[in-house]
CSV table of C-alpha atoms in Angstrom, one decimal:
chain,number,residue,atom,x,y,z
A,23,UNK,CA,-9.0,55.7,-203.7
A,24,UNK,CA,-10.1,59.0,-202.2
A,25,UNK,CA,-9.8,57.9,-198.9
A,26,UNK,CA,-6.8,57.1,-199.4
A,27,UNK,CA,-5.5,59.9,-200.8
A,28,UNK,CA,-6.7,62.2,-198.1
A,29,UNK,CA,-5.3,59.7,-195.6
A,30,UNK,CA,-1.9,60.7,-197.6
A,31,UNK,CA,-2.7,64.7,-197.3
A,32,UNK,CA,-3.6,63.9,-193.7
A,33,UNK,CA,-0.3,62.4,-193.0
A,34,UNK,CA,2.4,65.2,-193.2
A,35,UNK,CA,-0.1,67.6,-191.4
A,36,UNK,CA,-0.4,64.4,-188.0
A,37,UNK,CA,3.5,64.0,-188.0
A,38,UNK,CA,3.7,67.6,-187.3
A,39,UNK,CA,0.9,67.7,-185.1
A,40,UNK,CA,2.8,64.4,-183.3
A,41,UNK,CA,6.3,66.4,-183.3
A,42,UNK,CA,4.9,69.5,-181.8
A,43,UNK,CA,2.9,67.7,-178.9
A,44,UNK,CA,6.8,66.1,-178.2
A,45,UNK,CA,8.3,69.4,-178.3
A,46,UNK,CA,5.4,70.7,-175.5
A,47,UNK,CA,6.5,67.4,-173.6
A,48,UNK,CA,10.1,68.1,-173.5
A,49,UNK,CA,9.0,71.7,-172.8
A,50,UNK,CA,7.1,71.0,-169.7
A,51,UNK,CA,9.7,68.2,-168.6
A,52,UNK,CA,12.2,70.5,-167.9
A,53,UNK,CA,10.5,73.9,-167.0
A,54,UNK,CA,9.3,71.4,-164.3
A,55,UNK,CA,13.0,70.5,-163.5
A,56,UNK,CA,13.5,73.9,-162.9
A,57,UNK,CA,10.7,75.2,-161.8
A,58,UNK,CA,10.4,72.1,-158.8
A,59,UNK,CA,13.5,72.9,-156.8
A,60,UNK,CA,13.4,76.9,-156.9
A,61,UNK,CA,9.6,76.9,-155.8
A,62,UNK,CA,10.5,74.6,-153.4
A,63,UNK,CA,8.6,75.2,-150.0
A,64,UNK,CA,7.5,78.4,-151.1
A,65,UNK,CA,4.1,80.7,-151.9
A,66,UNK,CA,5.2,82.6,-154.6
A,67,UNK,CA,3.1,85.7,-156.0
A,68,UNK,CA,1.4,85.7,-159.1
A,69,UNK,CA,3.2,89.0,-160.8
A,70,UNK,CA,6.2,90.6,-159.9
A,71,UNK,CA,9.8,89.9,-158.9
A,72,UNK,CA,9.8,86.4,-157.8
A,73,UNK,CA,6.7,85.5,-159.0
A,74,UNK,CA,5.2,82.5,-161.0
A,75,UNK,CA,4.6,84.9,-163.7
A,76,UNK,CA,8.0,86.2,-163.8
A,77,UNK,CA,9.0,82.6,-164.4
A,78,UNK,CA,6.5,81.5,-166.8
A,79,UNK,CA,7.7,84.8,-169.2
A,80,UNK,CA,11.3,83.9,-168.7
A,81,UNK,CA,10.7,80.4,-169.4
A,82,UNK,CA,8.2,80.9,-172.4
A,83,UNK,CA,10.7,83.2,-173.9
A,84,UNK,CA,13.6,80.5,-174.3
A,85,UNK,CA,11.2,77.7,-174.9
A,86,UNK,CA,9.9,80.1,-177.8
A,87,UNK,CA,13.3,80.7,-179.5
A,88,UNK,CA,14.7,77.1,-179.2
A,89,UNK,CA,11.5,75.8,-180.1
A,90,UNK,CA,11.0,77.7,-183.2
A,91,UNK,CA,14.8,76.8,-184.1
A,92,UNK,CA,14.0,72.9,-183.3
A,93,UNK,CA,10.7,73.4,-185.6
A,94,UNK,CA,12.8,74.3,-188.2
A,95,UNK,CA,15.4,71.8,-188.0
A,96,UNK,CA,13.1,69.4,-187.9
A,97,UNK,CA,12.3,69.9,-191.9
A,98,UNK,CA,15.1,68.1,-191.8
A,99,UNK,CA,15.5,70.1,-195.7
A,100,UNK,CA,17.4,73.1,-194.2
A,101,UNK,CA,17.9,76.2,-191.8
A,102,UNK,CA,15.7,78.8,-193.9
A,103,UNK,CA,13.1,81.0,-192.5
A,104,UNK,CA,10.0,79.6,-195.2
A,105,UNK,CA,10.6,77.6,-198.6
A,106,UNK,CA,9.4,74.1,-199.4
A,107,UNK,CA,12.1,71.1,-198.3
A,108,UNK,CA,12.6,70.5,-202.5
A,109,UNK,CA,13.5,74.5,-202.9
A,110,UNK,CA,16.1,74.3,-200.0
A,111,UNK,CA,17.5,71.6,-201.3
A,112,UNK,CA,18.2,72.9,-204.3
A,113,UNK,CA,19.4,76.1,-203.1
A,114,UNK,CA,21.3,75.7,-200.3
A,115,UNK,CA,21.0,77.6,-197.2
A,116,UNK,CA,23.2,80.5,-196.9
A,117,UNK,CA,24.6,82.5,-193.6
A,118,UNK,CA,21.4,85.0,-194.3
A,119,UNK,CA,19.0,81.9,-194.4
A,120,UNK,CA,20.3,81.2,-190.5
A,121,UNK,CA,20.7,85.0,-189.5
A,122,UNK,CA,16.9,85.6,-190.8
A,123,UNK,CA,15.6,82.3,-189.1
A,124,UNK,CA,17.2,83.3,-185.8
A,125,UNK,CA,15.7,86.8,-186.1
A,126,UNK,CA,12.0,85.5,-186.5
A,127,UNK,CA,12.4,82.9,-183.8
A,128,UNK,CA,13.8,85.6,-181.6
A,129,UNK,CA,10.6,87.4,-182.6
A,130,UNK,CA,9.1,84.2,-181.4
A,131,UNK,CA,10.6,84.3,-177.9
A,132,UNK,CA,10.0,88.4,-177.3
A,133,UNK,CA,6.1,87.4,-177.7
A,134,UNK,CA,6.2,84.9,-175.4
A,135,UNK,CA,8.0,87.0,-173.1
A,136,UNK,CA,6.3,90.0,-172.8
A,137,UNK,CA,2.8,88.0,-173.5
A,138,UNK,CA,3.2,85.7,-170.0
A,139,UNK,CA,4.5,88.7,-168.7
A,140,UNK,CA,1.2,90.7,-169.5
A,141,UNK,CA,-1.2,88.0,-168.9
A,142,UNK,CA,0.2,87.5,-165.3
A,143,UNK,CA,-0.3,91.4,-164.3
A,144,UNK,CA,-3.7,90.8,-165.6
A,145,UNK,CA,-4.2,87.7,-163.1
A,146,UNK,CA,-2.5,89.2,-160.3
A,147,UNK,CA,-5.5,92.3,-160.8
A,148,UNK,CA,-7.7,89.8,-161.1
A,149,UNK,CA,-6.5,87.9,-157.8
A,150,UNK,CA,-5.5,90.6,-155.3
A,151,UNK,CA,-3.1,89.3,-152.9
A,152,UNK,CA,-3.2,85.9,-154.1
A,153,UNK,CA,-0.3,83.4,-153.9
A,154,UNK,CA,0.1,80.0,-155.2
A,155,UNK,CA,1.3,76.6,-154.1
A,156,UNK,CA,4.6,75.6,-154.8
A,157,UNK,CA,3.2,72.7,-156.7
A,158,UNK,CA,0.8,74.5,-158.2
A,159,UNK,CA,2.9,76.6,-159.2
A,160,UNK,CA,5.6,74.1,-160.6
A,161,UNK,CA,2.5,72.7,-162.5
A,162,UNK,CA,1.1,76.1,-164.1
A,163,UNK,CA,4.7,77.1,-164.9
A,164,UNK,CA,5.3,73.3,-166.7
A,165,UNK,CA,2.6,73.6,-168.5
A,166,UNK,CA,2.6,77.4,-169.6
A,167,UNK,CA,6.5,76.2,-171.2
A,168,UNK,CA,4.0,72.9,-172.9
A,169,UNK,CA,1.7,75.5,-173.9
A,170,UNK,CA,4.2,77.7,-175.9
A,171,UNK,CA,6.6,74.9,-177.1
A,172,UNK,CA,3.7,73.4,-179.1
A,173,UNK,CA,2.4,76.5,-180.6
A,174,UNK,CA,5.9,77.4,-181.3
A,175,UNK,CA,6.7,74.3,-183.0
A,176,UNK,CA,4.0,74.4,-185.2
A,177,UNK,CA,4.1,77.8,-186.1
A,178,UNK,CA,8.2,76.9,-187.1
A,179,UNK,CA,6.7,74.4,-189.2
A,180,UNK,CA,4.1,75.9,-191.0
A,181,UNK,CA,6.1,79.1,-191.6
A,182,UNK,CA,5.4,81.4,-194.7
A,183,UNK,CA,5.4,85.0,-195.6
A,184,UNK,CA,1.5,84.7,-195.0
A,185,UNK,CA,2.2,83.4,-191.0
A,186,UNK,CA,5.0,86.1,-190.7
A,187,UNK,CA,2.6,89.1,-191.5
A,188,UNK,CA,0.7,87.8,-188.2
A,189,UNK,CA,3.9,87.3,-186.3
A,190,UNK,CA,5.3,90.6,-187.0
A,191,UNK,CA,1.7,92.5,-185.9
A,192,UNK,CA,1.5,90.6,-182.8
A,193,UNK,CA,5.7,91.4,-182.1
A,194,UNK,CA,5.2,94.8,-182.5
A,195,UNK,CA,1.7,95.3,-181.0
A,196,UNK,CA,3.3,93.1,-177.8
A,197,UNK,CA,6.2,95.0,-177.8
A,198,UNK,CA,5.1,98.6,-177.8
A,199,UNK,CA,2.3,97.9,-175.5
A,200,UNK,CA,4.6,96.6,-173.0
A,201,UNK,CA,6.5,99.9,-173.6
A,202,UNK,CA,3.4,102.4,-172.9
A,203,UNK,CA,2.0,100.5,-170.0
A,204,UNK,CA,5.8,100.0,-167.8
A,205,UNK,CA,7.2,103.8,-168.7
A,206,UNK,CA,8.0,104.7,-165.7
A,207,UNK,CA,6.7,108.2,-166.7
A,208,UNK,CA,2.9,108.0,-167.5
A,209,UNK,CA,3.2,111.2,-169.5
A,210,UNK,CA,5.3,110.1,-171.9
A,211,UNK,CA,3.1,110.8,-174.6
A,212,UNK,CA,2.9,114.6,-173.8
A,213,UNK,CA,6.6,114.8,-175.6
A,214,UNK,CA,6.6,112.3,-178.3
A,215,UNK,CA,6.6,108.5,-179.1
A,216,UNK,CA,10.1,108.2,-179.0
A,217,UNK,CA,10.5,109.1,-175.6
A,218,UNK,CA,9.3,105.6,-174.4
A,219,UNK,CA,13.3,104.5,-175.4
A,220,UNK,CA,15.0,107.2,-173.6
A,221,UNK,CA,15.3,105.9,-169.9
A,222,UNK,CA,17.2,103.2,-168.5
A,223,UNK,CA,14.1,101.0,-167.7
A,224,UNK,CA,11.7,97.9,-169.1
A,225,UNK,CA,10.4,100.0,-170.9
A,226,UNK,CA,12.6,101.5,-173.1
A,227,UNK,CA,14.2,98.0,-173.3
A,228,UNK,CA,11.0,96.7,-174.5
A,229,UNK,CA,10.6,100.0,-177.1
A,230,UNK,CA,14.0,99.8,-178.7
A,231,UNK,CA,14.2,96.2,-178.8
A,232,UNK,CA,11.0,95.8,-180.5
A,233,UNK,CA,12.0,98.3,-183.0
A,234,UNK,CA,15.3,96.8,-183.8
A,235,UNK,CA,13.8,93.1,-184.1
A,236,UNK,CA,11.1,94.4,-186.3
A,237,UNK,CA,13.5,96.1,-188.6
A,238,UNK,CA,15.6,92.7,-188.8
A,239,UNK,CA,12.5,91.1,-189.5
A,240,UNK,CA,11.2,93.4,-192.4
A,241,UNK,CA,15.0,93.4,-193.9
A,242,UNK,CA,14.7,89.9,-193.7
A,243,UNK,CA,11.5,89.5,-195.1
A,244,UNK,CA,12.3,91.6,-198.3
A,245,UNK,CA,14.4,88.9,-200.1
A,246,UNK,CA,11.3,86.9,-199.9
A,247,UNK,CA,8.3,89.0,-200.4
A,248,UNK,CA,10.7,90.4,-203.9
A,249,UNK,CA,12.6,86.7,-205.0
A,250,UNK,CA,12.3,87.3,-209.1
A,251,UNK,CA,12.8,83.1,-209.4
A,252,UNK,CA,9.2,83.3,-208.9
A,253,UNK,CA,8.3,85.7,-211.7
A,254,UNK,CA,6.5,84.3,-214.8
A,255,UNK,CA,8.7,82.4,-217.3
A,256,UNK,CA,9.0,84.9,-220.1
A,257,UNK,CA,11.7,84.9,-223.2
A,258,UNK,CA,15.4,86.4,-223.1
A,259,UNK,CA,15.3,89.9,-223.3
A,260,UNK,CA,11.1,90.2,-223.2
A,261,UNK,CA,11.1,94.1,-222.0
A,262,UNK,CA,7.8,93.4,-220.0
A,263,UNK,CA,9.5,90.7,-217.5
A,264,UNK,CA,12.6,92.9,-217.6
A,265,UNK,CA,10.5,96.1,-216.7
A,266,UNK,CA,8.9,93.9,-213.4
A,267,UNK,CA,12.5,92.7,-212.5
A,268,UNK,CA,13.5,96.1,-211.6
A,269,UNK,CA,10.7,96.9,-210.2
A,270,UNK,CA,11.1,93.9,-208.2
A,271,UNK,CA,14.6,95.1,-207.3
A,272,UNK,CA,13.8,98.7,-206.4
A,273,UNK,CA,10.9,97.7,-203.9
A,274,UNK,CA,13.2,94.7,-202.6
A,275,UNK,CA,15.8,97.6,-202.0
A,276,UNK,CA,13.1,99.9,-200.4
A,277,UNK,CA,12.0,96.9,-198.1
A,278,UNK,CA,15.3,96.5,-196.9
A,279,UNK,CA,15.9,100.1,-196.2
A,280,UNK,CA,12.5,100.4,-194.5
A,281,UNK,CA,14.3,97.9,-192.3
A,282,UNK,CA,17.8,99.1,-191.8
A,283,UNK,CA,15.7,102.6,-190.9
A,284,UNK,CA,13.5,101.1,-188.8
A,285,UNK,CA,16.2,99.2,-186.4
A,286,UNK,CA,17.6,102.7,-186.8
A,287,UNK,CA,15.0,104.4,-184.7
A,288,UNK,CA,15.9,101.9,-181.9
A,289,UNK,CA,19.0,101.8,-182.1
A,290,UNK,CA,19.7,105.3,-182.0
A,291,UNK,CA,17.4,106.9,-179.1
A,292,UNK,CA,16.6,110.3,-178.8
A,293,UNK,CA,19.4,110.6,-175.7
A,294,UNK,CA,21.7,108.6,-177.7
A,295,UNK,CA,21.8,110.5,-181.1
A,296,UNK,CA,18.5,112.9,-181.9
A,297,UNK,CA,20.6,113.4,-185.8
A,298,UNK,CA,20.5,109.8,-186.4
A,299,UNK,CA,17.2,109.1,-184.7
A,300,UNK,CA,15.3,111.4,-186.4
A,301,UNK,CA,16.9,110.7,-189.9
A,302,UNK,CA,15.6,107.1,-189.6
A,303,UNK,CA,12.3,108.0,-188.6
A,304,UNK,CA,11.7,110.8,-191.1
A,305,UNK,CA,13.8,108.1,-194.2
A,306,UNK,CA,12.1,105.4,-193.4
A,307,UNK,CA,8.6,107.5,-194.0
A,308,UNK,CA,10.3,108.4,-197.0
A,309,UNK,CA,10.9,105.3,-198.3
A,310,UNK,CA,7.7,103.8,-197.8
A,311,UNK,CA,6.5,106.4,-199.6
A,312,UNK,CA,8.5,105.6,-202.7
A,313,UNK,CA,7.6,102.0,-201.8
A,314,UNK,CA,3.8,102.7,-202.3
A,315,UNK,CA,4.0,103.7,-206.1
A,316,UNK,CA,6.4,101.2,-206.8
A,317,UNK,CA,4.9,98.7,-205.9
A,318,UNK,CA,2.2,98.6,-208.4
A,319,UNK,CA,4.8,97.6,-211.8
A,320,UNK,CA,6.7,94.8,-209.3
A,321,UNK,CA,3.1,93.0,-208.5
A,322,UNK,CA,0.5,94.0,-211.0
A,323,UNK,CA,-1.9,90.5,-210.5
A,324,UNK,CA,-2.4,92.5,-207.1
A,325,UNK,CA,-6.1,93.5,-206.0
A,326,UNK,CA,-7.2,97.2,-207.4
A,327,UNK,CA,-8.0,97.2,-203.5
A,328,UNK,CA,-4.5,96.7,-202.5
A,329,UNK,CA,-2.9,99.9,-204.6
A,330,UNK,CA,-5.4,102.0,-203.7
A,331,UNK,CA,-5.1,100.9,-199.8
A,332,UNK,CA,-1.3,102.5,-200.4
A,333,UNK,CA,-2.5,105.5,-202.3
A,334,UNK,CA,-4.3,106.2,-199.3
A,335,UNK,CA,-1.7,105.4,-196.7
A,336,UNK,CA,0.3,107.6,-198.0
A,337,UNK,CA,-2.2,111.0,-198.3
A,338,UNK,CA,-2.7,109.7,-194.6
A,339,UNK,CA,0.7,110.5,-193.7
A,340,UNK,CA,1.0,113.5,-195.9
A,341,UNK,CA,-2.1,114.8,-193.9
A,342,UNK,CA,-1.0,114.4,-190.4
A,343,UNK,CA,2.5,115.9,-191.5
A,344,UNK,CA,0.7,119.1,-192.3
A,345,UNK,CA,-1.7,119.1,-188.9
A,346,UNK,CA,1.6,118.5,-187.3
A,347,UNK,CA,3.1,121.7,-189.0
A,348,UNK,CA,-0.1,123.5,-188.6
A,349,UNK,CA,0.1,123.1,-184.7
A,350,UNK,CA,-3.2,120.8,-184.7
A,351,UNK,CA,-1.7,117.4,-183.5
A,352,UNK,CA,1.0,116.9,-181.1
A,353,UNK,CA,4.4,114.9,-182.2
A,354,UNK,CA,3.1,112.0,-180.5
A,355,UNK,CA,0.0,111.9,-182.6
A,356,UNK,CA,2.3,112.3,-185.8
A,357,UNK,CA,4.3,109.5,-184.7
A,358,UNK,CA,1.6,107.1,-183.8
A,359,UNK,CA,-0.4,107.9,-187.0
A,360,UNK,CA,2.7,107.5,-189.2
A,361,UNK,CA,3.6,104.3,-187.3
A,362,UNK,CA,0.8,102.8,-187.7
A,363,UNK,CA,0.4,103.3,-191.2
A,364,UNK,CA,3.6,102.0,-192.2
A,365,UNK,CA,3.5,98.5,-189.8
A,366,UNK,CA,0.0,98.1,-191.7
A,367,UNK,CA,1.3,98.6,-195.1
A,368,UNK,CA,3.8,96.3,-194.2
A,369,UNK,CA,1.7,93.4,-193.2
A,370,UNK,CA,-0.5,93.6,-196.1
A,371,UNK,CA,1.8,93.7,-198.3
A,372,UNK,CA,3.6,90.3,-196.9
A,373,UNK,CA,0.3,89.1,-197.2
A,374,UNK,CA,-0.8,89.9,-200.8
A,375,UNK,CA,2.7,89.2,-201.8
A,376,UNK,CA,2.2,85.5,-200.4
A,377,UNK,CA,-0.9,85.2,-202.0
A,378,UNK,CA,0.1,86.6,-205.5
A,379,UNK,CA,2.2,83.0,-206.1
A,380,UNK,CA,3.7,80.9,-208.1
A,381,UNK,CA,5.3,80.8,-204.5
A,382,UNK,CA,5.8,77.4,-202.7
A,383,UNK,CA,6.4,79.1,-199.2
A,384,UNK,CA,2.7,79.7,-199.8
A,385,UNK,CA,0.9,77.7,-202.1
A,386,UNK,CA,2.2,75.0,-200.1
A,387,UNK,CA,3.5,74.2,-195.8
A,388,UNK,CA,6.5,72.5,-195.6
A,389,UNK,CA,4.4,69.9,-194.4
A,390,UNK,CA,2.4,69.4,-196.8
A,391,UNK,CA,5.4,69.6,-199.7
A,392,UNK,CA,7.2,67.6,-197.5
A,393,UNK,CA,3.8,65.3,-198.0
A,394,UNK,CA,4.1,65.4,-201.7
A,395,UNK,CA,7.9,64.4,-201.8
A,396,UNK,CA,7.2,61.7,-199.9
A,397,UNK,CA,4.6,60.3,-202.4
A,398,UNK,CA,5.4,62.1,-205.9
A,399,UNK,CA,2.8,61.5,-208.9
């Protein structure tokens, strides 16, 4: 009997080990197609215009998106970003549901991009004056697009708000990395953080993009990490659940403005608009700072560890506000430091908001629920 019942656990998690290994089939099929006739003949570079690498990031960044959007369909259940098939069902999936999906599996397909993109420059240093093979070429490109299609797939599948704290660190690590190391000017950071989105380049692409999608992200994430369906059953009227309800509400609200503020800051460069730019910078520190010390009344089964990591956040941005004032770090330093702090606040809080259940996005994959509806009792 217990073999058989892990043989029925086992199940849900092989079919979507089966469907992603298709997904990195059809992915490599027709990066192949592609990749075949424009190599033809030719010794392509490893990095740079023209180059295998420059192919391989193009290709992994559209076999990420439509990959993550397949893994998703594939549920079969709906087009939300993370809920159990049963939840969908009985919820429906609304325009949000699509808009937020779209917005993590564009997070997906910036990843990819600027990951391939990073990893070639590395190989090219690594292999000075290299070139490759047409076929070899056509082969590594076919199977960098398998490659990412399966771990896209999956990661589609198996989508919660604990998987979407890692996604959104890696985005934003990718992203602003890419940034720093392509400014065309490598003093940048003698000025401030911000000035890595004010030229026409890569770079500032990369920076203000990465900002924006993040901010989409976070916005997106708020309805989740805040859903008061998944509060404790209390009476009509019981002041207690009321009490955590709005405190629900308010940090749901400062989640979503962290958000709005954040896509802000990219949207808005300093050449485009320094009122706006700087008002969504210094709000959304603002709000995150409100954030902290509500956040203790909307999830009080939280760690002691988890509070007091805010409490501390926050004097660390106090702090480097006055040695900015003082004159003892630069802007950039301010920025960074403040940055930092917020992103990390961020992720942990995703994450101990996952764990905190009753929530099926995290108590349980879509896989495994999936599992479970297929063999109730």
């Amino acid at each position: 009997m217990g073999d058989t019942d892990g043989q029925t656990r086992r199940t849900p998690l092989l079919k979507a080990e089966g469907a992603a290994i298709v997904a990195g089939g059809a992915a490599f099929v027709l990066a192949a197609v592609v990749a075949l006739p424009l190599f033809w003949g030719r010794d392509l570079p490893i990095a740079g215009p023209d180059s295998v690498g420059q192919f391989v990031a193009y290709a992994g960044g559209i076999v990420a998106v439509l990959g993550y959007i397949v893994g998703r369909l594939w549920m079969r259940d709906g087009f939300t970003p993370f809920a159990t098939p049963g939840d969908r069902t009985r919820a429906g999936v609304s325009p949000v549901d699509v808009f937020d999906t779209i917005a993590i599996a564009v997070a997906h397909g910036v990843i990819a991009l600027l990951g391939w993109l990073v990893l070639g420059t590395v190989l090219a240093d690594g292999f000075q004056d290299a070139t490759v093979y047409f076929l070899s070429a056509s082969a590594l490109a076919a199977t960098a697009a398998a490659v990412t299609g399966y771990a896209v797939f999956l990661s589609a599948v198996n989508m919660s708000l604990l998987r979407l704290s890692t996604v959104l660190g890696a985005f934003v690590i990718v992203g602003i990395l890419t940034a720093m190391l392509s400014a065309p000017d490598p003093h940048w950071w003698m000025l401030h953080l911000s000035a890595l989105g004010m030229t026409q380049s890569i770079s500032s692409l990369s920076f203000n993009l990465t900002l924006i999608i993040a901010g989409i992200i976070v916005t997106a994430m708020a309805r989740y990490a805040t859903d008061t369906r998944f509060l404790p059953p209390a009476s009509e009227g019981d002041p207690v659940a009321d009490r955590r309800r709005a405190a629900l509400i308010r940090v749901r609200v400062g989640l979503i403005l962290i958000g709005v503020l954040l896509a802000g800051v990219g949207l808005f460069p300093l050449n485009v608009s320094q009122i706006l730019h700087n008002a969504s910078a210094v709000g959304m520190v603002l709000v995150f700072s409100l954030v902290v010390f509500w956040v203790r009344a909307a999830l009080p089964e939280a760690p002691l560890a988890f509070f007091v990591l805010g409490y501390v956040f926050f004097a660390t941005v106090v702090a480097v506000l006055v040695f900015f004032v003082v004159g003892y770090y630069v802007l950039t330093a301010t920025e960074l430091v403040a940055g930092i702090v917020v992103f990390a606040w961020l992720i942990v809080y995703l994450r101990v908001s996952g764990a905190a259940g009753p929530r099926p996005d995290v108590q349980a994959s879509p896989a495994s629920a999936a599992g479970r509806a297929q063999h109730p009792g």
